Amino acid sequence: MKTITVVGASLAGLYAATELRSQGFDGTLRIVGDEPHRPYDRPPLSKGFLTGDLSPAQLALAEPEDEAGLDAEWLTGHRATGLDVRERTVVLDDGRRLGTDGLVIATGASARRLPGPRYDGVHTLRTLDDAVALRGELARGPRHVVVIGGGFIGAEVASSCQATGHHVTVVEAARTPLIGQLGEEMAAECAKLHGDHGVSLFCGTGVERLHGEPDGRGRQRVCAVELSDGRVLSADVVVVGIGASPNTGWLEGSGLALGDGVLCDGGGLTDVPGVAAAGDVARTAGVRHEHWTNATAQASAVARNLLAGTALEVPSRPPYFWSDQYGVRIQFAGRRGAADTVRVVEGSPEDRSFLAVYEDGDRTTAVLALNRPRSFGRLRKRLAAGTAGAAGVAEAAGAGVQASAV
Amino acid sequence: MIPVCHLRDLPEGESVRVPTDPPIAVFNADGELYAIDDTCSHQNASLSEGFLEGCLVECPLHEASFDIRTGNPTCLPARKPVRTHPVTVEDGTVYVHVAAQEGTAA
C-alpha cells in the first residue's frame, strides 16, 4: 500500500494512524476529519471541561511533536461525503476526490436529537463545539437544567451541572437508568447518586415535547419539557443524552455492508479488501461498542490487519467503560448476561464504594466497581485472562494497603 | 523527607499513596521500592491504584503504563513522564524524598 486514508480524526482515527506508522507504514498517510479541531479527548467534555476545570488545550490527544512525527496530511474541517470502492476514492464535501489504496473508517457516531422544532437552549454533547456552547450557557448563572436521558452522558452532565451550582432534573425513559448495562439491582444503586446530591430523577417517562417561547430577539428558546405522563418541567437549558448513531450516511450506496455501523470481521476488516473500520462506527463480529478503550484496541488491530491484508489480530479483551459522577468513579468490565446474578464482594453500596461481580453459575462474567479502582483493576485483569472464577474473586477482593503515616 | 509507612505494611506488589501536593505513589516492586508522582500524566487517575507488574504500573483508568524506575510512559495514551522520587528505609520506616518540581530525579 502506498497511500492510506483515515477518515475520522478522533480517538480511533488518530490511534489507527499512529499504529500504522509504528507498524512500519511509510507511505502517504492522510487524516480526514469533519470537525475543525485536531484530535481531542471526548470523555472529559461532560466532566472536567464542562465544570471549567479543563481548557480545550488540555483535551488534546496528541502533542504537536507527536502529530509532526506522524508525517500525515491533515484534512480537518472536511467531511467525507462518499466512497467509491471500485475506484478506491474518498469524496470530500468540497468535491475533492482522494485516491487511496487503504482506508480506515473511523467516523464515529453522532448524538441523537429529539424530533420536533429546534429551540435555542437545547443541547447535545458529543463534540468540543457542543461542549463550548453548553458551557457558555451555564456560565451565565444558575439555571434550571433538564437532562433528558440518564445514561452515562446524561448522568455526567447532571453531575457537572450540579457541581457548578445549577438546579438539575434528569428524565429517564426506562424504569432505572443504565438498567441495560448494569442490570436492575446495580443500576438502582448507581441511580441513587443523583438523589444523594439533590438532583431529581424522573424514571419511566418519555418526553412528549419541548415548549418554546420567543426570546425577544426573533428566536424561539426552550422554556419547559413536557413529559409523556403529563408533567411539565420548567427549563432554561435542556441537554439531550439519548444515545448516538454511527456515522455511516456517507457510505450509503458505496457497496460496503452497513447495519447500525460498518460491518466488519473481528479484526475490523470489511469485505472490501483494504477497507477497515474502527471505533464507534465499526460493528465488529456483530457487536458495536461506543467505548474509549474499544476504540484504541480496535485501532491498533485494524492497523496491523490492514497492512497484513488479513485479520491477524482480533481484540478479545472484555468491554470496559467508566464514568465519573458526583465524585464517584464507576467502572464496569465484561459481558453481563441478562440472567446473571450479581453480588457485592467488597465494600458496601450504602457507602457508594463497592466491588460487585456478575456471575453465570460459578463463572464471573463481569465486574462493577464504585470508587474501588484497585480491586477493579485486578478483577478486570483476571476477567481478561479468563481466570476470574470464584477463587480469583476472593483473592482480588483481598486487602490493599493504606497509608499509615504522613 | 516524608515518612510513608512501615516497610512491613508495603509488601511486594503493593503500593501506597502519599497525600502530598502533588500526591506521590510508592511501590514495592519485587522487593525494590520506587516512588513516582501519583497522578497519571494523561488524565486524573491515581497510579497507586494501578496494576503493578514487575516495574511497570498500569493506570487504572486508561491503561497507560509507566516504568516506575524512570517515570517514563511505555505506551499510549500517556505521552509525558511522571516525576520519580528517591525512597529510603530507616529503622523499618519508608521515607520518600520529594524531588524538585522541575525535571525528574534519577
Coordinates of C-alpha atoms in Angstrom, one line a residue:
Chain A
M1 CA 0.0 0.0 0.0
K2 CA 1.3 3.4 -1.0
T3 CA -1.5 5.5 0.4
I4 CA -3.8 5.1 3.4
T5 CA -6.6 7.4 4.2
V6 CA -8.1 7.6 7.7
V7 CA -11.5 9.1 7.7
G8 CA -12.2 10.4 11.2
A9 CA -9.8 12.4 13.3
S10 CA -10.8 11.5 16.8
L11 CA -9.5 8.8 19.1
A12 CA -9.9 5.8 16.8
G13 CA -8.6 7.6 13.7
L14 CA -5.6 9.1 15.5
Y15 CA -4.7 5.8 17.1
A16 CA -5.0 4.0 13.8
A17 CA -2.7 6.5 12.1
T18 CA -0.2 6.3 15.0
E19 CA -0.3 2.5 14.8
L20 CA 0.1 2.4 11.1
R21 CA 3.3 4.4 11.4
S22 CA 4.6 2.5 14.4
Q23 CA 4.0 -0.7 12.5
G24 CA 6.2 0.4 9.6
F25 CA 3.8 2.0 7.1
D26 CA 5.9 4.7 5.4
G27 CA 3.7 5.7 2.5
T28 CA 1.3 8.6 2.2
L29 CA -1.0 8.9 5.3
R30 CA -4.0 11.2 5.2
I31 CA -6.3 12.0 8.0
V32 CA -9.7 13.5 7.2
G33 CA -11.9 15.0 10.0
D34 CA -15.2 16.9 9.8
E35 CA -14.5 18.9 12.9
P36 CA -12.1 21.8 12.5
H37 CA -10.1 20.7 15.6
R38 CA -7.1 18.4 15.9
P39 CA -7.9 15.2 17.8
Y40 CA -9.1 15.7 21.3
D41 CA -10.4 13.5 24.1
R42 CA -14.2 13.4 24.4
P43 CA -14.8 11.8 27.8
P44 CA -13.8 15.0 29.7
L45 CA -16.3 17.1 27.8
S46 CA -19.1 16.1 30.1
K47 CA -16.9 16.2 33.2
G48 CA -13.9 18.4 33.8
F49 CA -14.4 20.5 30.6
L50 CA -18.0 21.3 31.5
T51 CA -17.1 22.3 35.0
G52 CA -14.4 24.6 33.7
D53 CA -11.5 22.7 35.2
L54 CA -10.0 21.8 31.8
S55 CA -9.3 24.0 28.9
P56 CA -9.6 22.9 25.2
A57 CA -5.8 22.7 25.0
Q58 CA -5.8 20.1 27.8
L59 CA -8.0 17.8 25.8
A60 CA -5.5 17.4 23.0
L61 CA -4.9 13.7 22.3
A62 CA -1.5 14.3 20.7
E63 CA 1.3 16.7 21.4
P64 CA 2.4 18.8 18.4
E65 CA 5.6 16.8 18.1
D66 CA 3.6 13.6 18.1
E67 CA 1.5 14.9 15.3
A68 CA 4.6 16.0 13.4
G69 CA 6.1 12.6 13.9
L70 CA 3.1 11.1 12.2
D71 CA 4.1 12.8 9.0
A72 CA 0.4 12.8 7.9
E73 CA -1.5 15.1 5.7
W74 CA -4.3 16.6 7.8
L75 CA -7.6 17.4 6.2
T76 CA -9.6 18.7 9.2
G77 CA -12.7 20.7 8.7
H78 CA -13.7 18.4 5.8
R79 CA -16.5 15.9 5.8
A80 CA -16.2 12.8 3.7
T81 CA -19.4 12.6 1.6
G82 CA -18.8 9.4 -0.4
L83 CA -16.8 6.4 -1.1
D84 CA -16.2 4.7 -4.4
V85 CA -14.8 1.3 -3.7
R86 CA -14.2 0.4 -7.3
E87 CA -12.1 3.5 -8.0
R88 CA -10.8 3.4 -4.4
T89 CA -11.7 7.1 -3.9
V90 CA -12.9 9.1 -0.9
V91 CA -15.0 12.1 -1.9
L92 CA -14.9 15.2 0.3
D93 CA -17.5 17.9 0.9
D94 CA -15.6 20.3 -1.3
G95 CA -15.7 17.9 -4.2
R96 CA -12.2 16.7 -3.9
R97 CA -11.6 13.0 -4.7
L98 CA -8.8 11.3 -2.8
G99 CA -7.5 8.2 -4.4
T100 CA -6.3 5.7 -1.8
D101 CA -5.0 2.1 -1.5
G102 CA -6.1 1.6 2.1
L103 CA -8.9 3.1 4.0
V104 CA -9.7 3.2 7.7
I105 CA -13.2 4.3 8.5
A106 CA -13.3 6.0 11.9
T107 CA -16.1 8.4 11.6
G108 CA -17.6 7.7 15.0
A109 CA -21.1 8.4 16.0
S110 CA -23.4 11.4 16.3
A111 CA -25.6 12.4 19.2
R112 CA -29.3 11.6 18.6
R113 CA -31.6 14.5 18.7
L114 CA -35.2 14.8 19.7
P115 CA -37.7 15.2 16.9
G116 CA -39.7 18.4 16.7
P117 CA -38.8 22.0 16.4
R118 CA -35.3 23.2 17.2
Y119 CA -35.2 25.7 20.1
D120 CA -32.3 27.7 21.5
G121 CA -31.2 26.3 24.8
V122 CA -31.4 22.7 23.7
H123 CA -28.1 20.9 23.6
T124 CA -26.5 17.6 22.8
L125 CA -23.0 16.8 24.0
R126 CA -20.7 15.0 21.6
T127 CA -18.2 17.4 20.2
L128 CA -16.0 20.1 21.6
D129 CA -18.2 22.7 19.9
D130 CA -21.2 21.2 21.7
A131 CA -19.4 21.4 25.0
V132 CA -18.2 25.0 24.4
A133 CA -21.8 26.1 23.6
L134 CA -23.3 24.3 26.7
R135 CA -20.5 25.6 29.0
G136 CA -21.2 29.1 27.7
E137 CA -24.9 28.9 28.7
L138 CA -24.1 27.5 32.1
A139 CA -21.6 30.3 32.8
R140 CA -24.4 32.9 32.8
G141 CA -25.5 31.9 36.3
P142 CA -27.7 29.3 38.0
R143 CA -30.1 27.7 35.5
H144 CA -32.8 25.1 35.6
V145 CA -31.3 22.3 33.6
V146 CA -33.3 19.3 32.4
V147 CA -31.2 16.4 31.3
I148 CA -33.1 14.0 29.0
G149 CA -31.6 10.5 29.3
G150 CA -30.0 9.2 32.4
G151 CA -27.2 7.2 30.7
F152 CA -23.5 8.0 31.2
I153 CA -23.5 11.2 29.3
G154 CA -26.7 12.4 30.9
A155 CA -25.6 11.4 34.4
E156 CA -22.2 13.1 34.0
V157 CA -23.8 16.3 32.6
A158 CA -26.2 16.3 35.6
S159 CA -23.3 15.8 38.0
S160 CA -21.2 18.6 36.4
C161 CA -24.2 21.0 36.3
Q162 CA -25.0 20.2 40.0
A163 CA -21.4 20.8 40.9
T164 CA -21.4 24.2 39.3
G165 CA -24.5 25.4 41.1
H166 CA -27.3 24.6 38.7
H167 CA -30.7 23.2 39.5
V168 CA -30.9 19.8 37.8
T169 CA -33.6 17.3 36.8
V170 CA -32.9 14.1 35.0
V171 CA -35.6 12.4 32.9
E172 CA -35.1 8.7 32.0
A173 CA -37.5 6.7 29.8
A174 CA -36.5 3.3 31.4
R175 CA -37.6 2.4 34.9
T176 CA -34.0 2.8 36.0
P177 CA -31.1 4.5 34.2
L178 CA -28.3 2.1 32.9
I179 CA -30.5 -0.9 33.5
G180 CA -29.4 -2.4 30.2
Q181 CA -25.7 -2.0 31.0
L182 CA -25.7 -2.8 34.7
G183 CA -28.8 -4.9 35.4
E184 CA -31.7 -3.8 37.7
E185 CA -30.0 -4.2 41.0
M186 CA -26.8 -2.3 40.4
A187 CA -28.4 0.2 38.1
A188 CA -30.6 1.1 41.1
E189 CA -27.6 1.6 43.3
C190 CA -25.9 3.9 40.8
A191 CA -29.2 5.9 40.3
K192 CA -29.1 6.8 44.0
L193 CA -26.1 9.1 43.3
H194 CA -28.5 11.6 41.8
G195 CA -30.6 11.9 44.9
D196 CA -27.6 12.0 47.1
H197 CA -26.7 15.3 45.5
G198 CA -30.1 16.8 45.3
V199 CA -30.7 16.1 41.7
S200 CA -34.3 15.0 40.9
L201 CA -34.6 11.8 38.8
F202 CA -37.9 11.0 37.0
C203 CA -37.9 7.5 35.6
G204 CA -40.3 5.5 33.4
T205 CA -41.4 8.5 31.4
G206 CA -40.5 9.8 28.0
V207 CA -40.6 13.3 26.7
E208 CA -43.8 14.4 24.9
R209 CA -42.4 17.6 23.6
L210 CA -40.4 20.7 24.4
H211 CA -42.1 24.1 24.9
G212 CA -40.5 27.2 23.4
E213 CA -41.1 30.9 23.8
P214 CA -39.9 33.9 21.9
D215 CA -36.7 35.2 23.3
G216 CA -37.4 38.8 22.3
R217 CA -34.8 38.7 19.5
G218 CA -36.8 36.9 17.0
R219 CA -35.8 33.4 18.0
Q220 CA -37.6 30.7 20.0
R221 CA -36.0 29.5 23.2
V222 CA -36.8 26.4 25.2
C223 CA -38.8 27.1 28.4
A224 CA -40.2 23.7 29.5
V225 CA -40.1 20.0 29.0
E226 CA -43.4 18.2 28.8
L227 CA -43.2 14.6 29.9
S228 CA -45.3 11.8 28.5
D229 CA -47.0 11.4 31.9
G230 CA -48.3 15.0 31.6
R231 CA -45.8 16.7 34.0
V232 CA -44.2 19.9 32.7
L233 CA -40.8 20.8 34.0
S234 CA -39.6 24.3 33.5
A235 CA -36.2 24.6 31.9
D236 CA -33.7 27.2 30.9
V237 CA -31.4 24.7 29.4
V238 CA -32.1 21.2 28.1
V239 CA -29.4 18.6 27.5
V240 CA -30.4 15.6 25.3
G241 CA -28.4 12.5 26.1
I242 CA -30.3 9.8 24.4
G243 CA -27.6 7.9 22.7
A244 CA -25.6 8.1 19.4
S245 CA -26.0 6.8 15.9
P246 CA -23.0 5.6 13.9
N247 CA -21.9 8.0 11.1
T248 CA -22.4 5.8 8.1
G249 CA -24.5 8.1 5.9
W250 CA -21.6 9.0 3.7
L251 CA -21.1 5.3 2.9
E252 CA -24.7 4.6 1.7
G253 CA -24.6 3.2 -1.8
S254 CA -20.9 2.5 -1.7
G255 CA -21.3 -1.2 -1.6
L256 CA -19.9 -1.5 1.9
A257 CA -22.2 -3.6 4.1
L258 CA -23.8 -1.4 6.7
G259 CA -26.2 -2.1 9.5
D260 CA -26.1 0.1 12.6
G261 CA -22.4 0.6 11.8
V262 CA -19.9 -0.6 9.2
L263 CA -20.0 -4.4 9.2
C264 CA -16.5 -5.9 9.8
D265 CA -14.9 -9.1 10.9
G266 CA -13.5 -9.4 14.4
G267 CA -10.3 -7.7 13.2
G268 CA -12.1 -4.7 11.8
L269 CA -11.8 -5.6 8.1
T270 CA -14.8 -5.1 5.8
D271 CA -15.4 -7.5 3.0
V272 CA -13.9 -4.9 0.6
P273 CA -10.1 -5.5 0.5
G274 CA -8.1 -2.7 2.0
V275 CA -11.1 -1.1 3.8
A276 CA -11.3 -1.4 7.6
A277 CA -13.2 0.3 10.3
A278 CA -12.5 1.1 14.0
G279 CA -14.2 2.8 16.9
D280 CA -17.8 3.7 17.5
V281 CA -18.7 3.3 13.8
A282 CA -17.5 -0.3 13.5
R283 CA -19.7 -3.3 14.0
T284 CA -17.1 -6.0 14.5
A285 CA -18.2 -9.6 14.5
G286 CA -21.8 -8.4 15.1
V287 CA -21.1 -6.0 18.0
R288 CA -20.7 -2.3 18.1
H289 CA -19.2 -0.6 21.2
E290 CA -19.1 3.1 22.0
H291 CA -16.2 2.8 24.5
W292 CA -13.0 4.7 24.7
T293 CA -10.9 1.5 25.2
N294 CA -12.6 -0.3 22.4
A295 CA -11.6 2.5 20.0
T296 CA -7.9 2.3 21.0
A297 CA -7.8 -1.5 20.9
Q298 CA -9.6 -1.7 17.6
A299 CA -7.4 1.0 16.0
S300 CA -4.3 -1.0 16.9
A301 CA -5.6 -4.2 15.5
V302 CA -7.0 -2.6 12.4
A303 CA -3.7 -1.0 11.5
R304 CA -2.0 -4.4 11.7
N305 CA -4.7 -6.2 9.9
L306 CA -4.9 -3.6 7.1
L307 CA -1.2 -3.8 6.5
A308 CA -1.3 -7.6 6.5
G309 CA -4.4 -7.8 4.4
T310 CA -5.9 -10.4 6.8
A311 CA -7.3 -10.4 10.3
L312 CA -4.1 -11.4 12.2
E313 CA -5.2 -9.7 15.4
V314 CA -8.7 -9.8 16.9
P315 CA -9.1 -7.7 20.0
S316 CA -10.6 -10.0 22.6
R317 CA -10.4 -8.2 25.9
P318 CA -13.8 -7.8 27.6
P319 CA -15.5 -4.5 27.0
Y320 CA -14.6 -1.8 29.6
F321 CA -16.1 1.5 30.4
W322 CA -16.0 4.0 33.2
S323 CA -18.0 7.1 34.3
D324 CA -17.3 9.8 36.8
Q325 CA -20.4 11.1 38.5
Y326 CA -20.7 13.2 41.7
G327 CA -17.1 12.4 42.7
V328 CA -17.7 8.6 42.3
R329 CA -15.8 6.6 39.7
I330 CA -18.0 3.9 38.2
Q331 CA -16.1 1.2 36.3
F332 CA -17.5 -1.8 34.5
A333 CA -15.8 -4.6 32.5
G334 CA -17.1 -7.8 31.0
R335 CA -20.0 -9.2 29.2
R336 CA -23.0 -9.4 31.5
G337 CA -25.7 -11.9 30.7
A338 CA -29.3 -11.0 31.3
A339 CA -29.8 -13.9 33.6
D340 CA -26.5 -13.4 35.6
T341 CA -26.7 -13.0 39.3
V342 CA -24.7 -10.2 41.0
R343 CA -23.2 -10.0 44.4
V344 CA -21.1 -7.4 46.3
V345 CA -17.7 -8.8 47.2
E346 CA -16.1 -5.8 48.8
G347 CA -17.3 -2.6 50.3
S348 CA -20.9 -1.6 50.5
P349 CA -23.4 0.1 48.3
E350 CA -24.6 2.3 51.1
D351 CA -21.1 3.9 51.2
R352 CA -21.2 4.3 47.4
S353 CA -17.9 2.3 47.4
F354 CA -18.0 -1.3 46.4
L355 CA -17.0 -4.1 44.1
A356 CA -19.6 -6.4 42.6
V357 CA -19.3 -9.4 40.4
Y358 CA -21.7 -10.7 37.9
E359 CA -21.9 -14.5 37.7
D360 CA -23.3 -17.2 35.5
G361 CA -23.2 -20.1 37.8
D362 CA -19.6 -20.0 39.2
R363 CA -18.2 -18.2 36.2
T364 CA -17.5 -14.5 36.6
T365 CA -18.9 -12.7 33.6
A366 CA -18.4 -9.0 34.5
V367 CA -17.3 -6.8 37.3
L368 CA -18.6 -3.4 38.5
A369 CA -16.9 -1.0 40.9
L370 CA -17.8 2.3 42.5
N371 CA -14.7 4.0 43.9
R372 CA -12.7 0.8 44.0
P373 CA -10.2 1.2 41.2
R374 CA -7.5 -1.0 42.5
S375 CA -9.7 -4.1 43.2
F376 CA -11.5 -3.4 40.0
G377 CA -8.2 -3.4 38.1
R378 CA -7.2 -6.8 39.5
L379 CA -10.5 -8.4 38.7
R380 CA -10.6 -6.9 35.3
K381 CA -7.2 -8.4 34.6
R382 CA -8.4 -11.8 35.7
L383 CA -11.5 -11.4 33.6
A384 CA -9.3 -10.7 30.5
A385 CA -7.2 -13.7 31.3
G386 CA -10.2 -15.8 31.7
T387 CA -9.3 -16.8 35.2
A388 CA -11.9 -14.9 37.1
G389 CA -13.6 -17.8 38.8
A390 CA -14.8 -17.8 42.4
A391 CA -11.2 -18.2 43.7
G392 CA -10.0 -15.2 41.7
V393 CA -12.7 -13.1 43.1
A394 CA -11.8 -14.0 46.7
E395 CA -8.2 -13.2 46.1
A396 CA -8.7 -10.0 44.2
A397 CA -11.0 -8.8 46.9
G398 CA -8.1 -9.1 49.4
A399 CA -6.9 -6.0 51.2
G400 CA -4.9 -3.2 49.7
V401 CA -2.5 -1.1 51.7
Q402 CA -3.5 2.1 53.4
A403 CA -1.1 4.9 54.1
S404 CA -0.4 4.7 57.7
A405 CA 1.7 7.8 58.2
V406 CA 2.5 11.2 56.9
Chain B
M1 CA 11.9 13.6 53.6
I2 CA 8.4 12.3 54.2
P3 CA 7.6 9.2 56.3
V4 CA 5.3 6.9 54.3
C5 CA 4.6 3.8 56.2
H6 CA 6.2 0.8 57.9
L7 CA 8.1 -1.4 55.4
R8 CA 6.0 -4.4 56.6
D9 CA 2.9 -2.5 55.5
L10 CA 4.2 -2.3 52.0
P11 CA 4.7 -5.9 50.9
E12 CA 5.9 -6.9 47.4
G13 CA 3.5 -6.0 44.6
E14 CA 1.7 -3.3 46.7
S15 CA 1.7 0.4 46.6
V16 CA 0.7 3.3 48.8
R17 CA -0.4 6.8 48.0
V18 CA 1.3 9.7 49.9
P19 CA -1.1 12.7 50.0
T20 CA 1.5 15.3 49.3
D21 CA 0.8 18.1 46.9
P22 CA 1.0 16.7 44.3
P23 CA 0.5 13.2 45.6
I24 CA 3.2 10.5 45.3
A25 CA 2.8 6.8 44.8
V26 CA 5.3 4.4 46.4
F27 CA 5.7 0.9 45.1
N28 CA 7.3 -2.3 46.3
A29 CA 8.3 -4.0 43.1
D30 CA 9.7 -7.4 44.0
G31 CA 11.4 -6.0 47.0
E32 CA 12.7 -2.8 45.5
L33 CA 11.0 0.5 46.4
Y34 CA 10.2 3.2 43.9
A35 CA 8.3 6.5 44.1
I36 CA 6.7 8.4 41.3
D37 CA 4.1 11.2 41.1
D38 CA 0.8 9.5 41.7
T39 CA -1.3 11.3 39.2
C40 CA -1.2 9.8 35.7
S41 CA 0.3 12.3 33.2
H42 CA -2.6 11.5 30.8
Q43 CA -5.7 12.2 32.9
N44 CA -6.8 12.4 36.5
A45 CA -6.2 8.9 37.9
S46 CA -4.2 7.6 40.8
L47 CA -1.3 5.4 39.7
S48 CA -1.1 3.9 43.3
E49 CA -4.4 2.3 42.4
G50 CA -3.0 0.9 39.2
F51 CA -1.9 -2.6 38.3
L52 CA 1.7 -3.3 39.1
E53 CA 3.6 -5.9 37.1
G54 CA 7.3 -6.0 37.6
C55 CA 8.5 -2.5 37.3
L56 CA 5.5 -1.3 35.2
V57 CA 2.4 0.2 36.6
E58 CA -0.7 0.4 34.6
C59 CA -3.1 3.4 35.1
P60 CA -6.4 2.1 36.4
L61 CA -8.4 4.3 34.1
H62 CA -6.9 4.2 30.6
E63 CA -4.2 1.6 30.9
A64 CA -1.4 4.0 30.2
S65 CA 1.7 2.2 31.5
F66 CA 4.8 3.7 33.3
D67 CA 8.2 2.4 34.2
I68 CA 8.3 3.2 37.9
R69 CA 12.1 3.2 37.8
T70 CA 12.3 6.1 35.3
G71 CA 8.8 7.6 35.3
N72 CA 8.7 7.2 31.5
P73 CA 5.4 6.1 29.8
T74 CA 5.8 2.9 27.9
C75 CA 2.6 3.1 25.9
L76 CA -0.2 5.4 24.9
P77 CA -2.3 7.2 26.0
A78 CA 0.3 8.7 28.3
R79 CA 2.9 10.7 26.4
K80 CA 4.6 12.6 29.2
P81 CA 6.7 11.1 32.0
V82 CA 5.8 11.4 35.7
R83 CA 8.5 12.5 38.2
T84 CA 10.4 10.0 40.2
H85 CA 11.4 10.4 43.8
P86 CA 14.2 8.7 45.8
V87 CA 13.0 6.3 48.5
T88 CA 14.9 5.2 51.6
V89 CA 14.2 2.9 54.5
E90 CA 15.4 3.7 58.0
D91 CA 14.6 1.6 61.1
G92 CA 11.8 -0.1 59.2
T93 CA 10.1 3.1 58.1
V94 CA 9.8 4.0 54.4
Y95 CA 10.7 7.6 53.5
V96 CA 10.2 9.4 50.2
H97 CA 12.5 12.3 49.3
V98 CA 10.4 14.7 47.2
A99 CA 12.2 15.7 44.0
A100 CA 12.3 19.2 42.9
Q101 CA 9.3 20.3 40.9
E102 CA 11.2 20.6 37.6
G103 CA 12.7 17.6 35.9
T104 CA 12.9 14.1 37.2
A105 CA 15.2 12.7 39.8
A106 CA 17.3 9.8 38.6

